[in-house]
Short mmCIF file of C-alpha atoms and ligand atoms in Angstrom, two decimals:
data_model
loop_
_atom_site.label_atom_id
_atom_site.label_comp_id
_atom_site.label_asym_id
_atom_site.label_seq_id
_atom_site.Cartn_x
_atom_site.Cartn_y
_atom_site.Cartn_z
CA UNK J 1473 -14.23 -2.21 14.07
CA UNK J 1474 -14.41 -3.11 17.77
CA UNK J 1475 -12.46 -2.00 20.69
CA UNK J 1476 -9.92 -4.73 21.32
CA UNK J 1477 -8.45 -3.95 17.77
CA UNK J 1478 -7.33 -0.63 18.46
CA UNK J 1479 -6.52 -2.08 22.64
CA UNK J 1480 -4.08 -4.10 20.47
CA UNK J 1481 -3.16 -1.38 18.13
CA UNK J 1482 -1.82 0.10 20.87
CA UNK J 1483 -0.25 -2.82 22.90
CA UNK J 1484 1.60 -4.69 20.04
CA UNK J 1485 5.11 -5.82 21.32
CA UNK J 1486 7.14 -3.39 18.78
CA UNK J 1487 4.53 -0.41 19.27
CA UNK J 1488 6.03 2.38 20.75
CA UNK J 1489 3.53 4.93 22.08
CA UNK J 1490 5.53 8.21 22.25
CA UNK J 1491 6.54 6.99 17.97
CA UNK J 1492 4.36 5.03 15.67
CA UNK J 1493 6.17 4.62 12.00
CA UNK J 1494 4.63 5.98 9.59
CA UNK J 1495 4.08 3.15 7.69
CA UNK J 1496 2.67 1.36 10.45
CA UNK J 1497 -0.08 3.96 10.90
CA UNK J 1498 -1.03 4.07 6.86
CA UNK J 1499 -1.48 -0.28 7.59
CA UNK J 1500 -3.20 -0.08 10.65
CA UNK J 1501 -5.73 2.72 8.93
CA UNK J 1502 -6.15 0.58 6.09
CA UNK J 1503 -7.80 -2.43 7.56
CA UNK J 1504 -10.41 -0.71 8.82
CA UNK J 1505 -11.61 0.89 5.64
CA UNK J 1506 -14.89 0.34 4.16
CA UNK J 1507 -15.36 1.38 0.54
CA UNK J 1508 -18.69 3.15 -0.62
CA UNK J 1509 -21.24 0.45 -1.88
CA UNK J 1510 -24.16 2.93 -3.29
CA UNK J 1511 -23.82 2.89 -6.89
CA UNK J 1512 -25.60 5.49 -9.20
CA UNK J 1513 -25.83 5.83 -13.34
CA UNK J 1514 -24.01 9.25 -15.07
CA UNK J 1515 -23.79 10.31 -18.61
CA UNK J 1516 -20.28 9.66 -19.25
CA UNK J 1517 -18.84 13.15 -18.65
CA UNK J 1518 -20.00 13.41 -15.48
CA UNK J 1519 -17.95 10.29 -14.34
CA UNK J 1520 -13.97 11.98 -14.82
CA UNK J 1521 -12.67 11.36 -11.70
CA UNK J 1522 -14.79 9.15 -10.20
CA UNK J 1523 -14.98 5.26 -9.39
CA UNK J 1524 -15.96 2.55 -11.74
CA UNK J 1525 -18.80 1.04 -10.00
CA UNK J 1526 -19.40 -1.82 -13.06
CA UNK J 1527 -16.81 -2.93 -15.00
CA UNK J 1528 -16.53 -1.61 -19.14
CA UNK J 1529 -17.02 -4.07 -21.25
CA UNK J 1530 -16.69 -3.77 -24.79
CA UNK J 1531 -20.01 -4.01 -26.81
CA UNK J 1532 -17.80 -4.34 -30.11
CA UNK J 1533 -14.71 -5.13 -31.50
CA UNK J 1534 -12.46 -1.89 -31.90
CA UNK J 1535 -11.30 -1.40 -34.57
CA UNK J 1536 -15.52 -2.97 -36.02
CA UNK J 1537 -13.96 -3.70 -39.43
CA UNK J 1538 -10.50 -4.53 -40.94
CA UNK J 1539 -9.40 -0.97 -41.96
CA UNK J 1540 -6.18 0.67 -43.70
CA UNK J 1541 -3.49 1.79 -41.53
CA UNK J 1542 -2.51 3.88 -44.23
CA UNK J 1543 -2.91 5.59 -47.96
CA UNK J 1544 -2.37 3.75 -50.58
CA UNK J 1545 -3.78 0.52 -52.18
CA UNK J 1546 -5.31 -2.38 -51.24
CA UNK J 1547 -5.45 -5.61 -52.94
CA UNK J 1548 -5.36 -9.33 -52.51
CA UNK J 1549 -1.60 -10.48 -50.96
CA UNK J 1550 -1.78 -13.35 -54.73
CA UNK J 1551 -1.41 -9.83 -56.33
CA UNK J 1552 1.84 -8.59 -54.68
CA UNK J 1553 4.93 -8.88 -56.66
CA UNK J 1554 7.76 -11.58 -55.66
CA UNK J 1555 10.16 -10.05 -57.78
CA UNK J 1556 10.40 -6.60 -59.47
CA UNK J 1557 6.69 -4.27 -60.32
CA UNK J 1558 3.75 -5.50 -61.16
CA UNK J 1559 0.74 -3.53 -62.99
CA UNK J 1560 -2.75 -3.55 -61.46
CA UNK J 1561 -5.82 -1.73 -62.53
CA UNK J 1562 -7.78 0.88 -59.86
CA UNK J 1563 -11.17 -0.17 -60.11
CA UNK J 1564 -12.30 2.21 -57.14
CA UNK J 1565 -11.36 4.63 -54.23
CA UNK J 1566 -12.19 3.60 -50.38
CA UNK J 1567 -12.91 6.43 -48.00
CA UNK J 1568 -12.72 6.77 -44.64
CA UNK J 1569 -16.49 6.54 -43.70
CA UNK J 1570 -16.90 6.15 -47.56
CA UNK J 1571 -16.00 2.12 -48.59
CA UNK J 1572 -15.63 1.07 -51.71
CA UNK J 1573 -18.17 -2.37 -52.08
CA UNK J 1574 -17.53 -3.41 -55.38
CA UNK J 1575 -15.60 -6.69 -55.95
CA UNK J 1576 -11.74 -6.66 -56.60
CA UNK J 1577 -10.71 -9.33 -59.07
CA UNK J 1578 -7.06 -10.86 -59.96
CA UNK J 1579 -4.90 -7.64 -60.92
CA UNK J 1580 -7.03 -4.91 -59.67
CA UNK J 1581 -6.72 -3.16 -56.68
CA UNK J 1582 -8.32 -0.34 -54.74
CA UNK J 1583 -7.07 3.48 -53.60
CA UNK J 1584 -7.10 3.25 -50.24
CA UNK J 1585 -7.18 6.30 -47.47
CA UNK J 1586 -6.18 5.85 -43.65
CA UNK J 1587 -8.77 4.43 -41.75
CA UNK J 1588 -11.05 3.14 -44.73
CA UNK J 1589 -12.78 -0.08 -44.51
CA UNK J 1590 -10.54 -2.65 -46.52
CA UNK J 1591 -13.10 -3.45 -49.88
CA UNK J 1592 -13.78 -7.55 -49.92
CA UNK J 1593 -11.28 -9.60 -51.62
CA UNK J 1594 -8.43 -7.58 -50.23
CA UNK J 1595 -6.60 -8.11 -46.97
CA UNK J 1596 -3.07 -6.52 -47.62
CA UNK J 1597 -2.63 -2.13 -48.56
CA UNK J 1598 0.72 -1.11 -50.21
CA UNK J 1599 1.99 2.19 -48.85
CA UNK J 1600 1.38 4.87 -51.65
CA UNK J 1601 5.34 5.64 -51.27
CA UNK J 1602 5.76 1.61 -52.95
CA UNK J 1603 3.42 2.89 -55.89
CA UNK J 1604 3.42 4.77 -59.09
CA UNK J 1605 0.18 5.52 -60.04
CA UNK J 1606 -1.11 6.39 -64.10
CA UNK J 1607 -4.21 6.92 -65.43
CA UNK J 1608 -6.51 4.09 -64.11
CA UNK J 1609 -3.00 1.53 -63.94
CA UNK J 1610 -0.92 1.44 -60.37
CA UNK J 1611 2.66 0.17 -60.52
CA UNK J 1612 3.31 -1.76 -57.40
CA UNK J 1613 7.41 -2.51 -56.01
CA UNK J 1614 7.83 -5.09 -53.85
CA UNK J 1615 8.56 -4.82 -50.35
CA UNK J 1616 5.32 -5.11 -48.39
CA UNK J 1617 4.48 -8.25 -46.69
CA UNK J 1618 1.35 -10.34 -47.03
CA UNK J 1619 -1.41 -8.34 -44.19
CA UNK J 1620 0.46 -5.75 -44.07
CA UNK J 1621 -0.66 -1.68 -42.94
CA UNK J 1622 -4.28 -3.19 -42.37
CA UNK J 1623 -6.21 -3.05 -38.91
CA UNK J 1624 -8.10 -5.95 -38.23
CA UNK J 1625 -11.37 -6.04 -36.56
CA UNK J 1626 -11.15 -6.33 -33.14
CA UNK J 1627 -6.93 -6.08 -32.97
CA UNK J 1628 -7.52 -3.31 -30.31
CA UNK J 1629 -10.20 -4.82 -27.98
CA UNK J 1630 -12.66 -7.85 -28.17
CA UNK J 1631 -16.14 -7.62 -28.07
CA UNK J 1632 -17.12 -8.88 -24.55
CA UNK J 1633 -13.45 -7.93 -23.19
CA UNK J 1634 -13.23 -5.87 -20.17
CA UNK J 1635 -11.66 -2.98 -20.82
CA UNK J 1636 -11.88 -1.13 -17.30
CA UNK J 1637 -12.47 -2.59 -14.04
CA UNK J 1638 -14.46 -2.49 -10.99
CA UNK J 1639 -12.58 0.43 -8.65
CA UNK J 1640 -11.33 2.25 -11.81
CA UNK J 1641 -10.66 5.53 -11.47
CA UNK J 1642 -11.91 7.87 -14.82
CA UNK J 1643 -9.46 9.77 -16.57
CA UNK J 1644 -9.31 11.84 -19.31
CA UNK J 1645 -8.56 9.06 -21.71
CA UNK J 1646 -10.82 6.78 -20.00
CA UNK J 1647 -14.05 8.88 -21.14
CA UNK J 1648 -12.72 8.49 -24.77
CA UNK J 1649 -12.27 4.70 -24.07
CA UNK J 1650 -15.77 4.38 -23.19
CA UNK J 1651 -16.73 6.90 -26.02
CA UNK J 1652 -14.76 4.84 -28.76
CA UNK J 1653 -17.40 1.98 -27.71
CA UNK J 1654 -20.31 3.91 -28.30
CA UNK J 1655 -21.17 3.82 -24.31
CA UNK J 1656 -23.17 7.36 -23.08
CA UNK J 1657 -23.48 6.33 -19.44
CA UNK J 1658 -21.63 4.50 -16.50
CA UNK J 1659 -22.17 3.13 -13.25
CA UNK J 1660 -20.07 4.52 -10.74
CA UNK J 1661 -20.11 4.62 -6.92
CA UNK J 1662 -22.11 7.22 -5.06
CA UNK J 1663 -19.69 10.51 -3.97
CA UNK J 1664 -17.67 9.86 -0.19
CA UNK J 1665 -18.92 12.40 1.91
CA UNK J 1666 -17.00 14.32 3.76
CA UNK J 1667 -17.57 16.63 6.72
CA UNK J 1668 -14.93 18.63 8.57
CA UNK J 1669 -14.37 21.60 10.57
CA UNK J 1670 -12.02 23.27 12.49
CA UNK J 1671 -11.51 23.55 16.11
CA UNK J 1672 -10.14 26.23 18.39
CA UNK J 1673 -10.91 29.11 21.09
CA UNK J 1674 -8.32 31.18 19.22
CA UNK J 1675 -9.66 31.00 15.58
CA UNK J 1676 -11.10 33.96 13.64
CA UNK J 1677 -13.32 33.98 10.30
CA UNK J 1678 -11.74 35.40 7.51
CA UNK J 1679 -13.23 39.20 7.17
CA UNK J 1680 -13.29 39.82 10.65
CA UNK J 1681 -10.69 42.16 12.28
CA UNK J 1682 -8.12 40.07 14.23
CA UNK J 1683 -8.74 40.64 18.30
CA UNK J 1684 -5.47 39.62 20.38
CA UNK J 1685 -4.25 36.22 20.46
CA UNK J 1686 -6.56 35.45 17.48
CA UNK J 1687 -5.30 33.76 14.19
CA UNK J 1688 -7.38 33.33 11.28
CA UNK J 1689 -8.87 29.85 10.34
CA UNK J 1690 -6.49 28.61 7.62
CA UNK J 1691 -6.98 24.78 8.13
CA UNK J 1692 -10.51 25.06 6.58
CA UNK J 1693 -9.43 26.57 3.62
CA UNK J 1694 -6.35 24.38 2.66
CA UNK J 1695 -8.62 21.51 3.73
CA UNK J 1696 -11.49 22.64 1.52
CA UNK J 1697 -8.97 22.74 -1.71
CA UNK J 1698 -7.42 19.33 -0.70
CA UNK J 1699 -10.90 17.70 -0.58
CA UNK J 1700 -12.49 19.26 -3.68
CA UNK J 1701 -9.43 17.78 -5.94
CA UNK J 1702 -10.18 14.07 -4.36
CA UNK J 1703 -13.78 14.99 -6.06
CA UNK J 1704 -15.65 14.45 -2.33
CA UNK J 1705 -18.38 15.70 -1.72
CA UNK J 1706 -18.12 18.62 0.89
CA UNK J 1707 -19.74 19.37 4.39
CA UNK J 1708 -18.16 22.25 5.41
CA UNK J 1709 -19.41 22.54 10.19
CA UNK J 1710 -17.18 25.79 10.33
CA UNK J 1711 -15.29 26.56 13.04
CA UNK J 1712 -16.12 24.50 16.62
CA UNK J 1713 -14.89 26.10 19.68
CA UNK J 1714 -12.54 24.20 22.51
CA UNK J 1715 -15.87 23.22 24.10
CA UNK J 1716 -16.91 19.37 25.25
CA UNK J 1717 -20.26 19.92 24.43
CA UNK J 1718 -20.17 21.83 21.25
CA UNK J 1719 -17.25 19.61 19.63
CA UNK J 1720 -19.87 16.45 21.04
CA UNK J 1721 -22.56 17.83 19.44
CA UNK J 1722 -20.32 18.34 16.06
CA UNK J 1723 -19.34 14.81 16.16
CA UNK J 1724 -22.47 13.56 16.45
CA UNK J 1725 -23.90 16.05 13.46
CA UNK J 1726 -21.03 14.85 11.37
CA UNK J 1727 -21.05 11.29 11.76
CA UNK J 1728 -24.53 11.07 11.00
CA UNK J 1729 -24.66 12.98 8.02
CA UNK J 1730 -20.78 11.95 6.38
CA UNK J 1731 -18.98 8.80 5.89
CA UNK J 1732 -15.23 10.53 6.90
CA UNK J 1733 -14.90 13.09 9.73
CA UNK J 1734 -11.72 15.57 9.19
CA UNK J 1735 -10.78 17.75 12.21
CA UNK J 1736 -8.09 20.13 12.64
CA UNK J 1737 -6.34 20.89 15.81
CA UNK J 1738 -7.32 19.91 19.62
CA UNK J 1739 -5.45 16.31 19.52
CA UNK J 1740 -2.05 18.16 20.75
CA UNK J 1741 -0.77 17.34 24.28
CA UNK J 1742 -3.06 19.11 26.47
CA UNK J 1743 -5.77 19.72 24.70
CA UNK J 1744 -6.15 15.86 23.19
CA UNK J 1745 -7.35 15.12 27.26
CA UNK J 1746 -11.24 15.85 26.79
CA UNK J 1747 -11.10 14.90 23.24
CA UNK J 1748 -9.70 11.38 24.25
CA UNK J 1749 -12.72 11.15 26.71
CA UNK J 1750 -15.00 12.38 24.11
CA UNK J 1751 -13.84 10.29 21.19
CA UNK J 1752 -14.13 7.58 23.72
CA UNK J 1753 -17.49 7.96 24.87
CA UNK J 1754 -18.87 7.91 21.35
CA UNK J 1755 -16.80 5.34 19.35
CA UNK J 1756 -13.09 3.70 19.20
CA UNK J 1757 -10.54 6.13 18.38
CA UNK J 1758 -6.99 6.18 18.78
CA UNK J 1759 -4.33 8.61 19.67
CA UNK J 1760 -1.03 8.41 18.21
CA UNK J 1761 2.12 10.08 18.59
CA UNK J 1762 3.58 9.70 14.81
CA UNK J 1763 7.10 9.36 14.06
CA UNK J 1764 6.09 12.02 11.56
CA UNK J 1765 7.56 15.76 11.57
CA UNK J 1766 5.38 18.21 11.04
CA UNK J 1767 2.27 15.88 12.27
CA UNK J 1768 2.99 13.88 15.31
CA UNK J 1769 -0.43 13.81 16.96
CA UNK J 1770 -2.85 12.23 14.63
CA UNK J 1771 -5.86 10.89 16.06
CA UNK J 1772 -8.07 8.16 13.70
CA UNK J 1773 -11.02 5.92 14.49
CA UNK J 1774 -14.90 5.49 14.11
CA UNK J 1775 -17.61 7.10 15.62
CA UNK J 1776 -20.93 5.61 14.90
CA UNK J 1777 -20.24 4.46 11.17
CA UNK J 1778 -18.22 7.58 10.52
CA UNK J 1779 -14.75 7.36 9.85
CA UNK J 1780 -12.68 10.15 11.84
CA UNK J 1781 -9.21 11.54 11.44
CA UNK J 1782 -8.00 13.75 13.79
CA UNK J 1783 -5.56 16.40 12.30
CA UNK J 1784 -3.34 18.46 13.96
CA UNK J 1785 -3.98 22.03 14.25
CA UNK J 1786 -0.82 23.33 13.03
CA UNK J 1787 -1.34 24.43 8.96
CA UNK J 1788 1.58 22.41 7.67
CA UNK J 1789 1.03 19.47 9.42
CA UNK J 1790 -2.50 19.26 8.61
CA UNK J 1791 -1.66 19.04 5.08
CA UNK J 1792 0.96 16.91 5.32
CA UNK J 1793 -0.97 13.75 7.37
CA UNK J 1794 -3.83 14.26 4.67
CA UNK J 1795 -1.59 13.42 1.89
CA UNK J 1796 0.28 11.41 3.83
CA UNK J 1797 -3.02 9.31 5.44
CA UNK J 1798 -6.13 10.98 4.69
CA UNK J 1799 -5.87 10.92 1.06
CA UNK J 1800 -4.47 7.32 0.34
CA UNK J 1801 -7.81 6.30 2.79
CA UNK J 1802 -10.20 8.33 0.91
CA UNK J 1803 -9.18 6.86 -2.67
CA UNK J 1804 -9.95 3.83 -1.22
CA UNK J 1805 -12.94 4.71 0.71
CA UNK J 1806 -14.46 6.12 -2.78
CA UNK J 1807 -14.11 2.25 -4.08
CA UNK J 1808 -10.30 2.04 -5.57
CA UNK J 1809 -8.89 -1.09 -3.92
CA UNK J 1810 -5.11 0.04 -4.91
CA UNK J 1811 -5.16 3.47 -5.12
CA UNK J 1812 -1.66 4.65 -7.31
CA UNK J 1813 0.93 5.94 -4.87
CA UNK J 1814 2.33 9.20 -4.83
CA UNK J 1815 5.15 9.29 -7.41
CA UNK J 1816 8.75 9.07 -5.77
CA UNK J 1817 11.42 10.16 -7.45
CA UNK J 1818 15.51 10.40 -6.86
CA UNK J 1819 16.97 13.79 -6.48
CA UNK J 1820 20.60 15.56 -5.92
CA UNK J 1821 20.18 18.24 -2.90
CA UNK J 1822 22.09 21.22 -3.27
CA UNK J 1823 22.19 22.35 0.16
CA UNK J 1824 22.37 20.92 3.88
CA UNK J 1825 19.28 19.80 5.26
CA UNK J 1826 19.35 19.71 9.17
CA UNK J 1827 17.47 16.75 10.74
CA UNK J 1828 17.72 14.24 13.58
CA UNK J 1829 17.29 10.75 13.12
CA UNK J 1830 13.81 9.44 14.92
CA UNK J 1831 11.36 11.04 12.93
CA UNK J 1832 10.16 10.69 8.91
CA UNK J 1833 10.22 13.88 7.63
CA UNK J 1834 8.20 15.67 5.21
CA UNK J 1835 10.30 18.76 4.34
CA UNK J 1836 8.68 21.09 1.82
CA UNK J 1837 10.85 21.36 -1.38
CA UNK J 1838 11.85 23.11 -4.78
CA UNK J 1839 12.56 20.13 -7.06
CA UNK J 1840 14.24 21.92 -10.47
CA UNK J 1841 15.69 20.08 -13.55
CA UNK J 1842 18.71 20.70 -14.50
CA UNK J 1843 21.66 19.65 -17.10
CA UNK J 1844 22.60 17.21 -14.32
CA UNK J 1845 19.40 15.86 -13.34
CA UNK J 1846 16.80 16.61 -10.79
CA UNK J 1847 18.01 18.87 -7.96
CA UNK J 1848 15.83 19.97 -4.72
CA UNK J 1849 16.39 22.22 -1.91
CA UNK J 1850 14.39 23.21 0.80
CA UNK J 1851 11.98 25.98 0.70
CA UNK J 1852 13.73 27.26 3.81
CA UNK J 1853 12.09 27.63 7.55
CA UNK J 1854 10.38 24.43 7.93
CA UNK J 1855 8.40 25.49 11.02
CA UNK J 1856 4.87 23.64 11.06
CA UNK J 1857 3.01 26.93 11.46
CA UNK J 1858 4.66 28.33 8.22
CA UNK J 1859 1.92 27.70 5.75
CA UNK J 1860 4.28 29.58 2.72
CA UNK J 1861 6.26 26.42 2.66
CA UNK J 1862 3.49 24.60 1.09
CA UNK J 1863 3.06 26.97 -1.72
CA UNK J 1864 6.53 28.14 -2.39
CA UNK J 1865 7.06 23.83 -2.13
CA UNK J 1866 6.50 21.48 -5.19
CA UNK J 1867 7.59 18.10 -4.14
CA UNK J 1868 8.14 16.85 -0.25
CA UNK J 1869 11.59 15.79 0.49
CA UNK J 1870 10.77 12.47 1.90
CA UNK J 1871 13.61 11.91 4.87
CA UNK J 1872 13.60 8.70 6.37
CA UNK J 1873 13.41 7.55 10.11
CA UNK J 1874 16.77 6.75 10.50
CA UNK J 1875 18.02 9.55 8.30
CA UNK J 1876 20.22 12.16 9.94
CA UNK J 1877 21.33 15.68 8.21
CA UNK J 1878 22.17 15.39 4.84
CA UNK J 1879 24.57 17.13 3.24
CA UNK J 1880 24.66 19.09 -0.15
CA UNK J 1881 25.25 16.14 -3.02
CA UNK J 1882 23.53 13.67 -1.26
CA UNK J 1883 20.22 12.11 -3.09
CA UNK J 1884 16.99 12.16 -1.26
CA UNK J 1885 13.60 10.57 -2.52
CA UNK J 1886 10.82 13.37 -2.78
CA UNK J 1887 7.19 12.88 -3.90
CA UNK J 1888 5.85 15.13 -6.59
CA UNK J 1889 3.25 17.37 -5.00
CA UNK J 1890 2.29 18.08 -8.83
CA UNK J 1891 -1.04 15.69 -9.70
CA UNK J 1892 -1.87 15.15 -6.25
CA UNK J 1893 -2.27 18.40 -4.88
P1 AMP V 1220 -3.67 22.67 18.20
O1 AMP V 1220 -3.29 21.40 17.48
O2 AMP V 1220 -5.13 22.86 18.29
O3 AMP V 1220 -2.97 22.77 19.50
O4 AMP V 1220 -3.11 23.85 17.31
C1 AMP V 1220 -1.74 23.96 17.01
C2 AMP V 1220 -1.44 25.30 16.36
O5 AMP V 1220 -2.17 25.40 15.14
C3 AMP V 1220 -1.87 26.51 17.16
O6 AMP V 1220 -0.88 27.52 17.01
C4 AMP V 1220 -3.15 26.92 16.54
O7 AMP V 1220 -3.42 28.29 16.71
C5 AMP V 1220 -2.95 26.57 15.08
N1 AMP V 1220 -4.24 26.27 14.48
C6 AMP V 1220 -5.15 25.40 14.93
N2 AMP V 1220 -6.23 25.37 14.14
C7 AMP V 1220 -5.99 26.24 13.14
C8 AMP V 1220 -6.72 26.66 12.01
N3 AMP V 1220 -7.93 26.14 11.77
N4 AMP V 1220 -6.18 27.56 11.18
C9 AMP V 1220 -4.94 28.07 11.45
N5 AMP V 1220 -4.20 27.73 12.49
C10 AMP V 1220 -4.71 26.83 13.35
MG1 MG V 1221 -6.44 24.00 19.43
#
């Protein structure tokens, strides 16, 4: 990144300083984003929820032999009747993990269980409900088609397909994926680092005994939680007081030893003056003025090769410009080209929302289902200090720029805090 990016950033025609769009912002923070390159090797547990570094690819065709896809018989398709029953002898039983290898001449068949390798000779099982079994002699009715209710080898995946890709994030049914092809470890990218802390004349540590004016550091808490679920790995610098040289010594500290930089508060009118003049003296960072509500100052750049995001100070909007900028960077930071977006869905509000067009707005809701559909309604005082909002909320109620109040019926989009959170 050099400087005459972020000169631009700030001089393009349709830029407007005092209100960048949202969507604008989560562009211009995108190009600049460099994913993690280390890779290291980890027993396959270890890698839920991180980043494919090396693609999957299959060692083996799944399912590795033509099996039955259900209990019954097998036998040759020549031996199915056209018309009416026919009478076959059982010359054997095939097990799941116990096959029957004998050979399966014209007018015998084979008892067959789920999953059981399909004997030689036969390529077609009759469901047992078709059957009518006595003694050592099986009457077969018609209606089963040649091939049918048997897995063939490799119907699932190919050997030598890719089954996951490069920037893959591990899930749950990823691990058994990788487990169904007898894989133990994985190569996946090294963990982003993260270091963050809080700044603030006016912050106290929790235990202490509130002296006047004081509030208690919240920011590091909420931003601990909302790091550990992206599976970062942690630096947690504490608390940094409204001081040039302390906060330039933090930087410094940070962006040597992290490849993302979070800070919370001091980038608010006033106080963003010595910041600007720090951030500026030891890489390119830029100041905006969001049209975002809570989380209008948001300050985002590099210093050395650290990237650095500037969060408000207030507790709301700290957590709503990580999810709604810091998050979406960090997926791709940890080596997921496309990280999924947050889900979106349409809901009925039951009650007015106020709001004046200019601003997005990330109101904190209570999204319910009901007989009619999804409903949502704020969780009341939407002040950016009031940090109950978050946990009383379960989606955001997502409220456009050029939205104005909305009134109870109307359908607003809100993303599902649930899974990201
Ligand atoms: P600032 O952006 O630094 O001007 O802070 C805006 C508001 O957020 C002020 O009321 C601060 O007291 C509050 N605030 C800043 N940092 C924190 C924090 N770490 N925990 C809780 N509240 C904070
Ligand atoms: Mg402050």
């Amino acid at each position: 990144m050099t400087q005459p990016d972020f000169i631009a950033a700030s001089c393009a025609d349709d830029y407007d300083p005092n209100a960048m769009p949202v969507d604008k912002a989560r562009h211009f923070i995108r190009q600049y984003l460099s994913p993690v390159t280390c890779q290291e090797s980890l027993p396959l547990r270890s890698a839920l929820g991180r980043v494919l570094a090396e693609a999957i690819v299959s060692p083996c065709n799944v399912p590795n032999h033509d099996n039955s896809a259900m209990d019954g018989y097998a036998l040759n398709a020549k031996d199915l009747p056209n018309a009416g029953t026919i009478r076959l002898t059982v010359v054997g039983t095939a097990f799941a993990g116990k096959s029957y290898d004998g050979p399966v001449e014209h007018g015998e068949c084979v008892r067959i269980m789920t999953g059981a390798v399909m004997p030689a000779d036969c390529d077609t099982v009759v469901m047992q409900e078709y059957t009518k079994a006595d003694g050592n002699q099986v009457t077969i009715a018609t209606g089963t088609k040649p091939g049918q209710n048997c897995r063939l080898a490799g119907e699932d995946i190919r050997l030598g397909q890719v089954v996951l890709p490069v920037g893959h994030l591990v899930r749950p049914a990823d691990l058994g994926l990788i487990a169904s092809l007898g894989i133990g470890e994985v190569k996946v990218y090294r963990k982003l680092r993260v270091a963050f802390f809080s700044t603030g004349d006016e912050l106290a540590g929790i235990g202490t005994e509130l002296k006047p004016g004081e509030v208690y550091d919240s920011n590091r808490y909420t931003l601990y939680g909302m790091l550990a679920r992206l599976g970062v790995e942690i630096i947690d610098m504490g608390v940094v007081r409204d001081d040039p040289v302390l906060l330039e010594n933090a930087l410094i500290e940070a962006s040597q030893a992290a490849d993302v930089i979070v800070t919370s508060g001091g980038v608010s009118v006033g106080e963003a003056d010595y910041m600007k003049e720090l951030l500026n003296r030891l890489g390119q960072v830029v100041f905006w003025k969001i049209a975002i509500k809570p989380g209008r100052p948001l300050a985002y750049g590099k210093i050395a090769n650290a990237h650095y995001f500037g969060l408000p100070g207030n507790p709301v909007a700290v957590m709503v410009t990580f999810y709604q900028f810091v998050r979406d960077a960090m997926l791709v930071m940890m080596g997921q080209p496309q990280p999924a977006t947050i889900p979106m869905l349409s809901a009925v509000c039951t009650a007015a929302i106020r709001k004046l067009p200019g601003r997005t707005e990330f109101q904190r809701g209570i999204l319910r289902l009901t007989e009619a559909g999804w409903t949502v309604q704020t969780t009341g005082n939407q002040g950016s200090g009031i940090l109950r909002s978050m946990t009383e909320a379960n989606c955001f109620i997502v409220l456009p720029e050029t939205c104005g109040n909305v009134e109870p019926g109307n359908t607003v989009q809100v993303q599902i805090l649930e899974g990201i959170v």
